[in-house]
Amino acid sequence: MIKEVHMPKLSPKSDEYFFGEWQKEPGDSVEVGDILFEVETDKVVSQVESQEKGTLQAQKVAEGDTVKVGDLVATIKVA
Amino acid sequence: MMEKTHVTSKPQWLKVTYDQKKVDHMDDLLAGLKLNTVCAEANCPNLGECFGSGSAAFMILGPNCTRACRFCDVPHGHPAPVDLLEPARVAEATKRLGLSHVVVTSTDRDDLPDLGAGQFVATIKALRRLTPKTTIEVLTPDFQGRTDCIDAVLAAGPDVFNHNMETVRSITPHVRNRATYETSLAVLRYAKEHAPQNMYVKTGIMLGLGETDAEVYQLMDDLRAIDVDFLTIGQYVQPSPKHYQLREWVPMARYQTYYKEAVKRGFKFVASSPLVRSSYKAKEELEAVMGK
């Protein structure tokens, strides 16, 4: 089954962020709690953890992109 | 005023982890009780960690503040009417979260006859009724230096009375609105002189605004001269391009130097690290001093 990863709301004050670095590449195995990617908001760089266990299938945004809350950022293949 | 230098890329220590489920759970609880936190209103870097561990600093009398300090992200605007049921809801949230230590702060309310002191008193009383074992820390405005307001809050009996100096003397007029170094020092002095023996008086400052070592040490000396107990030191993070220009990401070594200098001067507890905020890990701080 494929699970979609959407951009969480990371700042109480804004819904648009600067996408930082990917910490997992397509094909990498992912555990719940593993850091998937980093996002820069006004005050911090947030490391977003995976809520799923499986394999990262696809990255849907690139480093440096502007992303909005709810945007599809990745897909994870779960067993 | 010193020359402006542009400081951009964020240092490594500003990386924080974020568990959406836990943060959402906290958001839902706070929204359900119509409560504001300074964590969310000031967009705190530690929000993910604190909300994730079920900890928060309640901000009463908000969400709008009557002052427009240039370092602060709490909205400046027309203040809302005083919500008489807010103290009970703060107590309810504290109970539901099972907090052993609670921090209550507020916006500045220069529009109110009592400058908001009464809401602090009501909140402390509500907490004592519903969660008698929870220790209480208040982080107050300067109350324009009015001692009747400070007296009222002290009489309600918080465990910690906190009022932030925010920065050194020379920078205060550039970043604080209608607040002065002298008034804040006077508030702390009065609180310490009139607080019972088992109540601690605390303050905090931000670094990275352009302060010098000598100015920080002068501030520490000023605070120790009036016997302030706790000092927190953390990094200023500019909330937006409109806010006061960040001058420096202060290196970790300087936090360690300041820590040693502060301890040497006799503060009972010092927290000095980039992500320290005045309410960050306040519980651990009080426990360390009380020897729990």
mmCIF file of C-alpha atoms in Angstrom:
data_model
loop_
_atom_site.group_PDB
_atom_site.id
_atom_site.type_symbol
_atom_site.label_atom_id
_atom_site.label_comp_id
_atom_site.label_asym_id
_atom_site.label_seq_id
_atom_site.Cartn_x
_atom_site.Cartn_y
_atom_site.Cartn_z
ATOM 1 C CA MET A 1 0.000 0.000 0.000
ATOM 2 C CA ILE A 2 1.210 3.500 -0.820
ATOM 3 C CA LYS A 3 0.918 6.201 1.849
ATOM 4 C CA GLU A 4 1.132 9.851 0.965
ATOM 5 C CA VAL A 5 3.216 12.225 3.110
ATOM 6 C CA HIS A 6 1.824 15.739 3.222
ATOM 7 C CA MET A 7 3.513 18.860 4.553
ATOM 8 C CA PRO A 8 2.520 19.270 8.200
ATOM 9 C CA LYS A 9 1.779 22.644 9.760
ATOM 10 C CA LEU A 10 5.096 23.507 11.383
ATOM 11 C CA SER A 11 4.549 27.087 12.416
ATOM 12 C CA PRO A 12 1.531 28.583 14.131
ATOM 13 C CA LYS A 13 2.010 31.739 12.079
ATOM 14 C CA SER A 14 2.619 30.652 8.492
ATOM 15 C CA ASP A 15 1.532 28.008 6.025
ATOM 16 C CA GLU A 16 4.322 28.341 3.506
ATOM 17 C CA TYR A 17 7.848 27.105 4.122
ATOM 18 C CA PHE A 18 11.219 26.696 2.489
ATOM 19 C CA PHE A 19 11.990 23.040 1.815
ATOM 20 C CA GLY A 20 15.402 22.060 3.153
ATOM 21 C CA GLU A 21 17.240 18.775 2.790
ATOM 22 C CA TRP A 22 16.001 15.278 2.175
ATOM 23 C CA GLN A 23 17.294 12.844 4.791
ATOM 24 C CA LYS A 24 15.966 9.763 2.948
ATOM 25 C CA GLU A 25 16.347 8.841 -0.709
ATOM 26 C CA PRO A 26 13.938 6.784 -2.841
ATOM 27 C CA GLY A 27 14.468 3.120 -2.042
ATOM 28 C CA ASP A 28 15.643 3.808 1.534
ATOM 29 C CA SER A 29 13.877 1.917 4.275
ATOM 30 C CA VAL A 30 12.043 4.167 6.744
ATOM 31 C CA GLU A 31 11.092 3.533 10.357
ATOM 32 C CA VAL A 32 8.479 5.455 12.337
ATOM 33 C CA GLY A 33 10.350 8.373 13.894
ATOM 34 C CA ASP A 34 13.116 8.510 11.282
ATOM 35 C CA ILE A 35 13.818 12.027 10.011
ATOM 36 C CA LEU A 36 12.460 12.280 6.470
ATOM 37 C CA PHE A 37 13.321 15.867 5.588
ATOM 38 C CA GLU A 38 14.067 19.332 6.924
ATOM 39 C CA VAL A 39 11.974 22.437 6.447
ATOM 40 C CA GLU A 40 12.908 26.015 7.218
ATOM 41 C CA THR A 41 10.229 28.180 8.797
ATOM 42 C CA ASP A 42 10.627 31.705 10.190
ATOM 43 C CA LYS A 43 12.458 30.807 13.369
ATOM 44 C CA VAL A 44 13.730 27.259 13.024
ATOM 45 C CA VAL A 45 14.754 24.383 10.815
ATOM 46 C CA SER A 46 12.255 21.619 11.592
ATOM 47 C CA GLN A 47 13.182 17.995 11.140
ATOM 48 C CA VAL A 48 10.056 16.116 10.181
ATOM 49 C CA GLU A 49 9.757 12.524 11.318
ATOM 50 C CA SER A 50 8.088 9.701 9.440
ATOM 51 C CA GLN A 51 4.764 8.486 10.778
ATOM 52 C CA GLU A 52 5.063 5.324 8.649
ATOM 53 C CA LYS A 53 7.286 2.261 8.395
ATOM 54 C CA GLY A 54 8.176 1.162 4.882
ATOM 55 C CA THR A 55 10.244 2.237 1.897
ATOM 56 C CA LEU A 56 10.477 5.763 0.532
ATOM 57 C CA GLN A 57 9.026 5.482 -2.952
ATOM 58 C CA ALA A 58 9.209 8.991 -4.356
ATOM 59 C CA GLN A 59 10.203 12.531 -3.409
ATOM 60 C CA LYS A 60 7.627 14.954 -4.778
ATOM 61 C CA VAL A 61 9.405 18.207 -3.950
ATOM 62 C CA ALA A 62 12.985 19.324 -4.313
ATOM 63 C CA GLU A 63 15.375 21.034 -1.941
ATOM 64 C CA GLY A 64 14.862 24.778 -2.161
ATOM 65 C CA ASP A 65 11.200 24.554 -3.190
ATOM 66 C CA THR A 66 8.553 26.641 -1.488
ATOM 67 C CA VAL A 67 5.966 24.286 -0.057
ATOM 68 C CA LYS A 68 2.560 24.860 1.477
ATOM 69 C CA VAL A 69 0.879 23.035 4.339
ATOM 70 C CA GLY A 70 -0.921 20.013 2.898
ATOM 71 C CA ASP A 71 1.253 19.730 -0.226
ATOM 72 C CA LEU A 72 2.212 16.208 -1.219
ATOM 73 C CA VAL A 73 5.919 15.839 -0.450
ATOM 74 C CA ALA A 74 6.585 12.104 -0.674
ATOM 75 C CA THR A 75 5.120 8.643 -0.983
ATOM 76 C CA ILE A 76 6.044 5.700 1.210
ATOM 77 C CA LYS A 77 5.410 2.070 0.324
ATOM 78 C CA VAL A 78 4.217 0.306 3.441
ATOM 79 C CA ALA A 79 4.033 -3.455 3.857
ATOM 80 C CA MET B 1 23.517 52.902 17.338
ATOM 81 C CA MET B 2 25.807 50.196 16.032
ATOM 82 C CA GLU B 3 26.172 49.397 12.381
ATOM 83 C CA LYS B 4 23.747 46.827 11.032
ATOM 84 C CA THR B 5 25.149 43.589 9.761
ATOM 85 C CA HIS B 6 23.017 41.106 7.920
ATOM 86 C CA VAL B 7 22.947 37.667 9.481
ATOM 87 C CA THR B 8 21.094 35.021 7.557
ATOM 88 C CA SER B 9 21.701 31.264 7.490
ATOM 89 C CA LYS B 10 20.477 29.467 10.558
ATOM 90 C CA PRO B 11 22.979 27.609 12.743
ATOM 91 C CA GLN B 12 22.850 23.840 13.289
ATOM 92 C CA TRP B 13 21.449 24.114 16.795
ATOM 93 C CA LEU B 14 18.272 25.695 15.415
ATOM 94 C CA LYS B 15 17.293 22.295 14.025
ATOM 95 C CA VAL B 16 14.374 20.912 15.963
ATOM 96 C CA THR B 17 12.368 17.738 15.586
ATOM 97 C CA TYR B 18 8.663 17.814 15.180
ATOM 98 C CA ASP B 19 6.094 15.141 15.892
ATOM 99 C CA GLN B 20 2.937 16.325 14.219
ATOM 100 C CA LYS B 21 0.597 13.962 16.054
ATOM 101 C CA LYS B 22 1.714 15.117 19.490
ATOM 102 C CA VAL B 23 1.689 18.787 18.511
ATOM 103 C CA ASP B 24 -1.771 18.409 16.963
ATOM 104 C CA HIS B 25 -3.018 16.801 20.165
ATOM 105 C CA MET B 26 -1.786 19.778 22.174
ATOM 106 C CA ASP B 27 -3.196 22.256 19.653
ATOM 107 C CA ASP B 28 -6.608 20.578 19.889
ATOM 108 C CA LEU B 29 -6.619 20.685 23.679
ATOM 109 C CA LEU B 30 -5.627 24.360 23.763
ATOM 110 C CA ALA B 31 -8.083 25.332 21.032
ATOM 111 C CA GLY B 32 -10.864 23.405 22.776
ATOM 112 C CA LEU B 33 -10.257 25.420 25.931
ATOM 113 C CA LYS B 34 -9.779 28.664 23.981
ATOM 114 C CA LEU B 35 -6.357 29.225 25.485
ATOM 115 C CA ASN B 36 -3.372 31.066 24.075
ATOM 116 C CA THR B 37 0.204 30.070 24.668
ATOM 117 C CA VAL B 38 3.237 32.256 24.281
ATOM 118 C CA CYS B 39 4.725 29.193 22.586
ATOM 119 C CA ALA B 40 2.396 29.546 19.601
ATOM 120 C CA GLU B 41 1.925 33.324 19.668
ATOM 121 C CA ALA B 42 5.672 33.941 19.659
ATOM 122 C CA ASN B 43 6.321 31.043 17.268
ATOM 123 C CA CYS B 44 8.829 29.520 19.676
ATOM 124 C CA PRO B 45 11.580 27.273 18.307
ATOM 125 C CA ASN B 46 10.994 24.837 21.181
ATOM 126 C CA LEU B 47 7.283 24.409 20.473
ATOM 127 C CA GLY B 48 7.706 20.964 18.905
ATOM 128 C CA GLU B 49 9.696 19.666 21.849
ATOM 129 C CA CYS B 50 7.558 21.214 24.584
ATOM 130 C CA PHE B 51 4.164 20.462 23.025
ATOM 131 C CA GLY B 52 5.475 16.998 22.183
ATOM 132 C CA SER B 53 6.182 16.417 25.869
ATOM 133 C CA GLY B 54 2.905 18.001 27.017
ATOM 134 C CA SER B 55 4.376 21.244 28.323
ATOM 135 C CA ALA B 56 3.262 24.801 27.540
ATOM 136 C CA ALA B 57 3.401 28.364 28.826
ATOM 137 C CA PHE B 58 -0.069 29.848 29.000
ATOM 138 C CA MET B 59 -0.470 33.418 27.860
ATOM 139 C CA ILE B 60 -3.446 35.056 29.545
ATOM 140 C CA LEU B 61 -5.119 38.318 28.523
ATOM 141 C CA GLY B 62 -4.277 37.747 24.870
ATOM 142 C CA PRO B 63 -3.796 37.267 22.094
ATOM 143 C CA ASN B 64 -3.115 40.936 21.363
ATOM 144 C CA CYS B 65 -0.571 43.020 23.255
ATOM 145 C CA THR B 66 -0.772 46.770 23.865
ATOM 146 C CA ARG B 67 2.959 47.193 23.264
ATOM 147 C CA ALA B 68 4.975 46.739 20.091
ATOM 148 C CA CYS B 69 8.405 45.567 21.191
ATOM 149 C CA ARG B 70 10.693 45.136 18.220
ATOM 150 C CA PHE B 71 12.008 41.703 19.194
ATOM 151 C CA CYS B 72 8.637 40.110 19.892
ATOM 152 C CA ASP B 73 6.294 38.147 17.644
ATOM 153 C CA VAL B 74 3.198 38.375 19.866
ATOM 154 C CA PRO B 75 0.668 40.422 17.877
ATOM 155 C CA HIS B 76 0.325 44.092 18.737
ATOM 156 C CA GLY B 77 -3.240 45.258 18.388
ATOM 157 C CA HIS B 78 -6.535 46.181 19.942
ATOM 158 C CA PRO B 79 -6.784 44.234 23.198
ATOM 159 C CA ALA B 80 -9.656 41.855 23.838
ATOM 160 C CA PRO B 81 -12.038 42.241 26.798
ATOM 161 C CA VAL B 82 -10.870 40.404 29.917
ATOM 162 C CA ASP B 83 -12.177 36.834 29.815
ATOM 163 C CA LEU B 84 -13.315 36.086 33.350
ATOM 164 C CA LEU B 85 -13.457 32.353 32.689
ATOM 165 C CA GLU B 86 -9.929 32.158 31.330
ATOM 166 C CA PRO B 87 -8.296 31.455 34.750
ATOM 167 C CA ALA B 88 -10.502 28.396 35.254
ATOM 168 C CA ARG B 89 -9.643 27.128 31.771
ATOM 169 C CA VAL B 90 -5.901 27.521 32.421
ATOM 170 C CA ALA B 91 -6.374 25.421 35.555
ATOM 171 C CA GLU B 92 -8.410 22.851 33.612
ATOM 172 C CA ALA B 93 -5.700 22.548 30.936
ATOM 173 C CA THR B 94 -3.021 22.229 33.615
ATOM 174 C CA LYS B 95 -4.999 19.419 35.215
ATOM 175 C CA ARG B 96 -5.646 17.611 31.941
ATOM 176 C CA LEU B 97 -1.992 17.843 30.948
ATOM 177 C CA GLY B 98 -0.928 16.677 34.398
ATOM 178 C CA LEU B 99 1.608 19.488 34.701
ATOM 179 C CA SER B 100 3.705 19.466 37.856
ATOM 180 C CA HIS B 101 4.912 22.990 37.040
ATOM 181 C CA VAL B 102 2.979 25.605 35.112
ATOM 182 C CA VAL B 103 4.141 28.874 33.579
ATOM 183 C CA VAL B 104 1.613 31.685 33.235
ATOM 184 C CA THR B 105 2.533 34.772 31.299
ATOM 185 C CA SER B 106 0.476 37.534 29.712
ATOM 186 C CA THR B 107 0.406 40.186 27.102
ATOM 187 C CA ASP B 108 0.984 43.757 28.270
ATOM 188 C CA ARG B 109 -2.344 45.315 29.156
ATOM 189 C CA ASP B 110 -1.707 49.014 29.583
ATOM 190 C CA ASP B 111 -5.399 49.548 28.794
ATOM 191 C CA LEU B 112 -6.669 47.930 31.994
ATOM 192 C CA PRO B 113 -6.979 49.801 35.306
ATOM 193 C CA ASP B 114 -5.016 47.049 37.085
ATOM 194 C CA LEU B 115 -2.732 46.465 34.066
ATOM 195 C CA GLY B 116 -3.768 42.805 34.119
ATOM 196 C CA ALA B 117 -2.593 41.985 37.647
ATOM 197 C CA GLY B 118 -6.073 40.800 38.664
ATOM 198 C CA GLN B 119 -6.110 38.129 35.957
ATOM 199 C CA PHE B 120 -2.786 36.780 37.232
ATOM 200 C CA VAL B 121 -4.248 36.632 40.733
ATOM 201 C CA ALA B 122 -7.405 34.874 39.533
ATOM 202 C CA THR B 123 -5.345 32.376 37.530
ATOM 203 C CA ILE B 124 -3.055 31.564 40.457
ATOM 204 C CA LYS B 125 -6.102 31.062 42.694
ATOM 205 C CA ALA B 126 -7.828 28.826 40.129
ATOM 206 C CA LEU B 127 -4.664 26.732 39.787
ATOM 207 C CA ARG B 128 -4.270 26.386 43.570
ATOM 208 C CA ARG B 129 -7.872 25.174 43.808
ATOM 209 C CA LEU B 130 -7.792 22.654 40.954
ATOM 210 C CA THR B 131 -4.138 21.582 40.908
ATOM 211 C CA PRO B 132 -2.826 22.226 44.430
ATOM 212 C CA LYS B 133 0.360 20.202 43.916
ATOM 213 C CA THR B 134 1.422 22.063 40.782
ATOM 214 C CA THR B 135 4.114 24.678 41.273
ATOM 215 C CA ILE B 136 3.341 28.009 39.630
ATOM 216 C CA GLU B 137 5.627 30.399 37.811
ATOM 217 C CA VAL B 138 4.367 33.774 36.634
ATOM 218 C CA LEU B 139 6.153 35.754 33.938
ATOM 219 C CA THR B 140 4.734 39.237 34.278
ATOM 220 C CA PRO B 141 4.802 42.530 32.396
ATOM 221 C CA ASP B 142 6.493 45.479 34.094
ATOM 222 C CA PHE B 143 3.092 46.754 35.322
ATOM 223 C CA GLN B 144 4.555 50.183 34.548
ATOM 224 C CA GLY B 145 6.454 49.721 37.789
ATOM 225 C CA ARG B 146 3.244 49.945 39.859
ATOM 226 C CA THR B 147 3.872 48.317 43.205
ATOM 227 C CA ASP B 148 0.168 47.717 43.932
ATOM 228 C CA CYS B 149 0.072 45.380 40.917
ATOM 229 C CA ILE B 150 3.235 43.549 42.021
ATOM 230 C CA ASP B 151 1.868 43.308 45.578
ATOM 231 C CA ALA B 152 -1.334 41.704 44.309
ATOM 232 C CA VAL B 153 0.532 39.051 42.320
ATOM 233 C CA LEU B 154 2.966 38.324 45.168
ATOM 234 C CA ALA B 155 0.082 37.993 47.617
ATOM 235 C CA ALA B 156 -1.484 35.306 45.427
ATOM 236 C CA GLY B 157 1.632 33.249 46.168
ATOM 237 C CA PRO B 158 3.283 31.953 43.000
ATOM 238 C CA ASP B 159 6.393 29.822 43.525
ATOM 239 C CA VAL B 160 8.422 31.831 41.019
ATOM 240 C CA PHE B 161 8.022 35.495 40.087
ATOM 241 C CA ASN B 162 9.629 36.107 36.716
ATOM 242 C CA HIS B 163 9.982 39.362 34.859
ATOM 243 C CA ASN B 164 12.309 39.599 31.905
ATOM 244 C CA MET B 165 14.943 42.291 31.515
ATOM 245 C CA GLU B 166 15.195 41.091 27.868
ATOM 246 C CA THR B 167 18.536 42.810 27.143
ATOM 247 C CA VAL B 168 21.322 45.053 28.423
ATOM 248 C CA ARG B 169 20.773 48.708 29.289
ATOM 249 C CA SER B 170 22.051 50.293 26.045
ATOM 250 C CA ILE B 171 19.881 48.153 23.754
ATOM 251 C CA THR B 172 16.677 48.296 25.811
ATOM 252 C CA PRO B 173 15.308 51.488 24.204
ATOM 253 C CA HIS B 174 15.906 50.026 20.734
ATOM 254 C CA VAL B 175 13.932 46.822 21.260
ATOM 255 C CA ARG B 176 11.395 47.408 24.042
ATOM 256 C CA ASN B 177 8.349 49.585 23.780
ATOM 257 C CA ARG B 178 7.338 51.739 26.780
ATOM 258 C CA ALA B 179 9.582 49.636 29.004
ATOM 259 C CA THR B 180 12.847 50.746 30.522
ATOM 260 C CA TYR B 181 15.853 49.027 32.064
ATOM 261 C CA GLU B 182 15.318 50.948 35.298
ATOM 262 C CA THR B 183 11.634 50.073 35.590
ATOM 263 C CA SER B 184 12.247 46.365 35.009
ATOM 264 C CA LEU B 185 15.066 46.379 37.537
ATOM 265 C CA ALA B 186 12.780 48.181 39.996
ATOM 266 C CA VAL B 187 10.052 45.560 39.472
ATOM 267 C CA LEU B 188 12.514 42.768 40.265
ATOM 268 C CA ARG B 189 13.927 44.657 43.251
ATOM 269 C CA TYR B 190 10.471 45.278 44.691
ATOM 270 C CA ALA B 191 9.415 41.673 44.082
ATOM 271 C CA LYS B 192 12.516 40.323 45.797
ATOM 272 C CA GLU B 193 12.147 42.681 48.752
ATOM 273 C CA HIS B 194 8.498 41.758 49.269
ATOM 274 C CA ALA B 195 8.447 38.094 48.262
ATOM 275 C CA PRO B 196 8.258 35.476 50.998
ATOM 276 C CA GLN B 197 11.456 33.491 51.584
ATOM 277 C CA ASN B 198 10.302 30.461 49.635
ATOM 278 C CA MET B 199 9.422 32.422 46.482
ATOM 279 C CA TYR B 200 12.110 32.773 43.817
ATOM 280 C CA VAL B 201 12.636 35.832 41.637
ATOM 281 C CA LYS B 202 13.784 35.219 38.102
ATOM 282 C CA THR B 203 14.670 37.098 34.933
ATOM 283 C CA GLY B 204 15.932 36.415 31.444
ATOM 284 C CA ILE B 205 17.791 38.004 28.587
ATOM 285 C CA MET B 206 18.351 37.433 24.883
ATOM 286 C CA LEU B 207 21.737 37.462 23.194
ATOM 287 C CA GLY B 208 22.609 38.408 19.635
ATOM 288 C CA LEU B 209 21.164 41.927 19.738
ATOM 289 C CA GLY B 210 24.596 43.565 19.689
ATOM 290 C CA GLU B 211 25.410 43.508 23.404
ATOM 291 C CA THR B 212 29.023 43.414 24.629
ATOM 292 C CA ASP B 213 30.521 41.159 27.311
ATOM 293 C CA ALA B 214 30.983 44.145 29.620
ATOM 294 C CA GLU B 215 27.314 45.078 29.272
ATOM 295 C CA VAL B 216 26.170 41.534 30.043
ATOM 296 C CA TYR B 217 28.372 41.429 33.141
ATOM 297 C CA GLN B 218 27.051 44.817 34.245
ATOM 298 C CA LEU B 219 23.508 43.445 33.903
ATOM 299 C CA MET B 220 24.448 40.392 35.984
ATOM 300 C CA ASP B 221 25.933 42.691 38.651
ATOM 301 C CA ASP B 222 22.801 44.862 38.631
ATOM 302 C CA LEU B 223 20.661 41.746 39.128
ATOM 303 C CA ARG B 224 22.792 40.324 41.900
ATOM 304 C CA ALA B 225 22.819 43.695 43.682
ATOM 305 C CA ILE B 226 19.061 43.209 44.164
ATOM 306 C CA ASP B 227 19.452 39.477 44.851
ATOM 307 C CA VAL B 228 17.612 38.054 41.826
ATOM 308 C CA ASP B 229 17.706 34.239 42.130
ATOM 309 C CA PHE B 230 17.475 32.784 38.605
ATOM 310 C CA LEU B 231 18.841 33.948 35.265
ATOM 311 C CA THR B 232 18.051 32.570 31.812
ATOM 312 C CA ILE B 233 20.139 33.443 28.761
ATOM 313 C CA GLY B 234 19.151 32.452 25.223
ATOM 314 C CA GLN B 235 19.609 33.407 21.584
ATOM 315 C CA TYR B 236 17.359 36.020 19.946
ATOM 316 C CA VAL B 237 15.796 34.724 16.752
ATOM 317 C CA GLN B 238 14.441 37.454 14.513
ATOM 318 C CA PRO B 239 10.752 36.673 13.922
ATOM 319 C CA SER B 240 10.512 38.438 10.556
ATOM 320 C CA PRO B 241 12.402 40.958 8.417
ATOM 321 C CA LYS B 242 10.312 43.721 10.031
ATOM 322 C CA HIS B 243 11.622 42.930 13.501
ATOM 323 C CA TYR B 244 14.844 44.091 15.144
ATOM 324 C CA GLN B 245 17.798 43.024 13.037
ATOM 325 C CA LEU B 246 19.650 40.036 14.432
ATOM 326 C CA ARG B 247 23.282 41.026 14.962
ATOM 327 C CA GLU B 248 24.885 37.696 15.769
ATOM 328 C CA TRP B 249 24.411 33.973 16.260
ATOM 329 C CA VAL B 250 26.294 33.877 19.536
ATOM 330 C CA PRO B 251 28.826 31.026 19.686
ATOM 331 C CA MET B 252 28.290 28.289 22.261
ATOM 332 C CA ALA B 253 31.557 29.114 24.026
ATOM 333 C CA ARG B 254 30.167 32.496 25.043
ATOM 334 C CA TYR B 255 27.059 30.899 26.577
ATOM 335 C CA GLN B 256 29.398 28.740 28.647
ATOM 336 C CA THR B 257 31.487 31.745 29.691
ATOM 337 C CA TYR B 258 28.356 33.657 30.705
ATOM 338 C CA TYR B 259 27.101 30.639 32.600
ATOM 339 C CA LYS B 260 30.309 30.487 34.636
ATOM 340 C CA GLU B 261 30.317 34.231 35.234
ATOM 341 C CA ALA B 262 26.691 34.168 36.379
ATOM 342 C CA VAL B 263 27.222 31.231 38.729
ATOM 343 C CA LYS B 264 30.309 32.957 40.131
ATOM 344 C CA ARG B 265 28.200 35.999 40.902
ATOM 345 C CA GLY B 266 25.860 33.928 43.029
ATOM 346 C CA PHE B 267 22.685 33.227 41.040
ATOM 347 C CA LYS B 268 20.974 30.162 42.489
ATOM 348 C CA PHE B 269 20.242 28.787 39.025
ATOM 349 C CA VAL B 270 21.472 29.780 35.588
ATOM 350 C CA ALA B 271 20.352 28.430 32.220
ATOM 351 C CA SER B 272 22.556 29.646 29.381
ATOM 352 C CA SER B 273 22.244 28.050 25.962
ATOM 353 C CA PRO B 274 20.964 29.155 22.546
ATOM 354 C CA LEU B 275 17.509 27.589 22.794
ATOM 355 C CA VAL B 276 16.858 28.630 26.380
ATOM 356 C CA ARG B 277 13.695 30.713 26.735
ATOM 357 C CA SER B 278 12.410 32.061 30.013
ATOM 358 C CA SER B 279 9.924 29.230 30.451
ATOM 359 C CA TYR B 280 11.958 26.483 28.754
ATOM 360 C CA LYS B 281 12.469 23.613 31.185
ATOM 361 C CA ALA B 282 11.378 25.907 34.026
ATOM 362 C CA LYS B 283 10.162 22.851 35.892
ATOM 363 C CA GLU B 284 13.611 21.247 35.932
ATOM 364 C CA GLU B 285 15.061 24.571 37.070
ATOM 365 C CA LEU B 286 12.759 24.887 40.065
ATOM 366 C CA GLU B 287 13.215 21.228 40.989
ATOM 367 C CA ALA B 288 16.998 21.638 40.956
ATOM 368 C CA VAL B 289 16.797 24.559 43.380
ATOM 369 C CA MET B 290 14.194 22.973 45.627
ATOM 370 C CA GLY B 291 16.333 19.827 45.760
ATOM 371 C CA LYS B 292 13.577 17.539 44.528
#
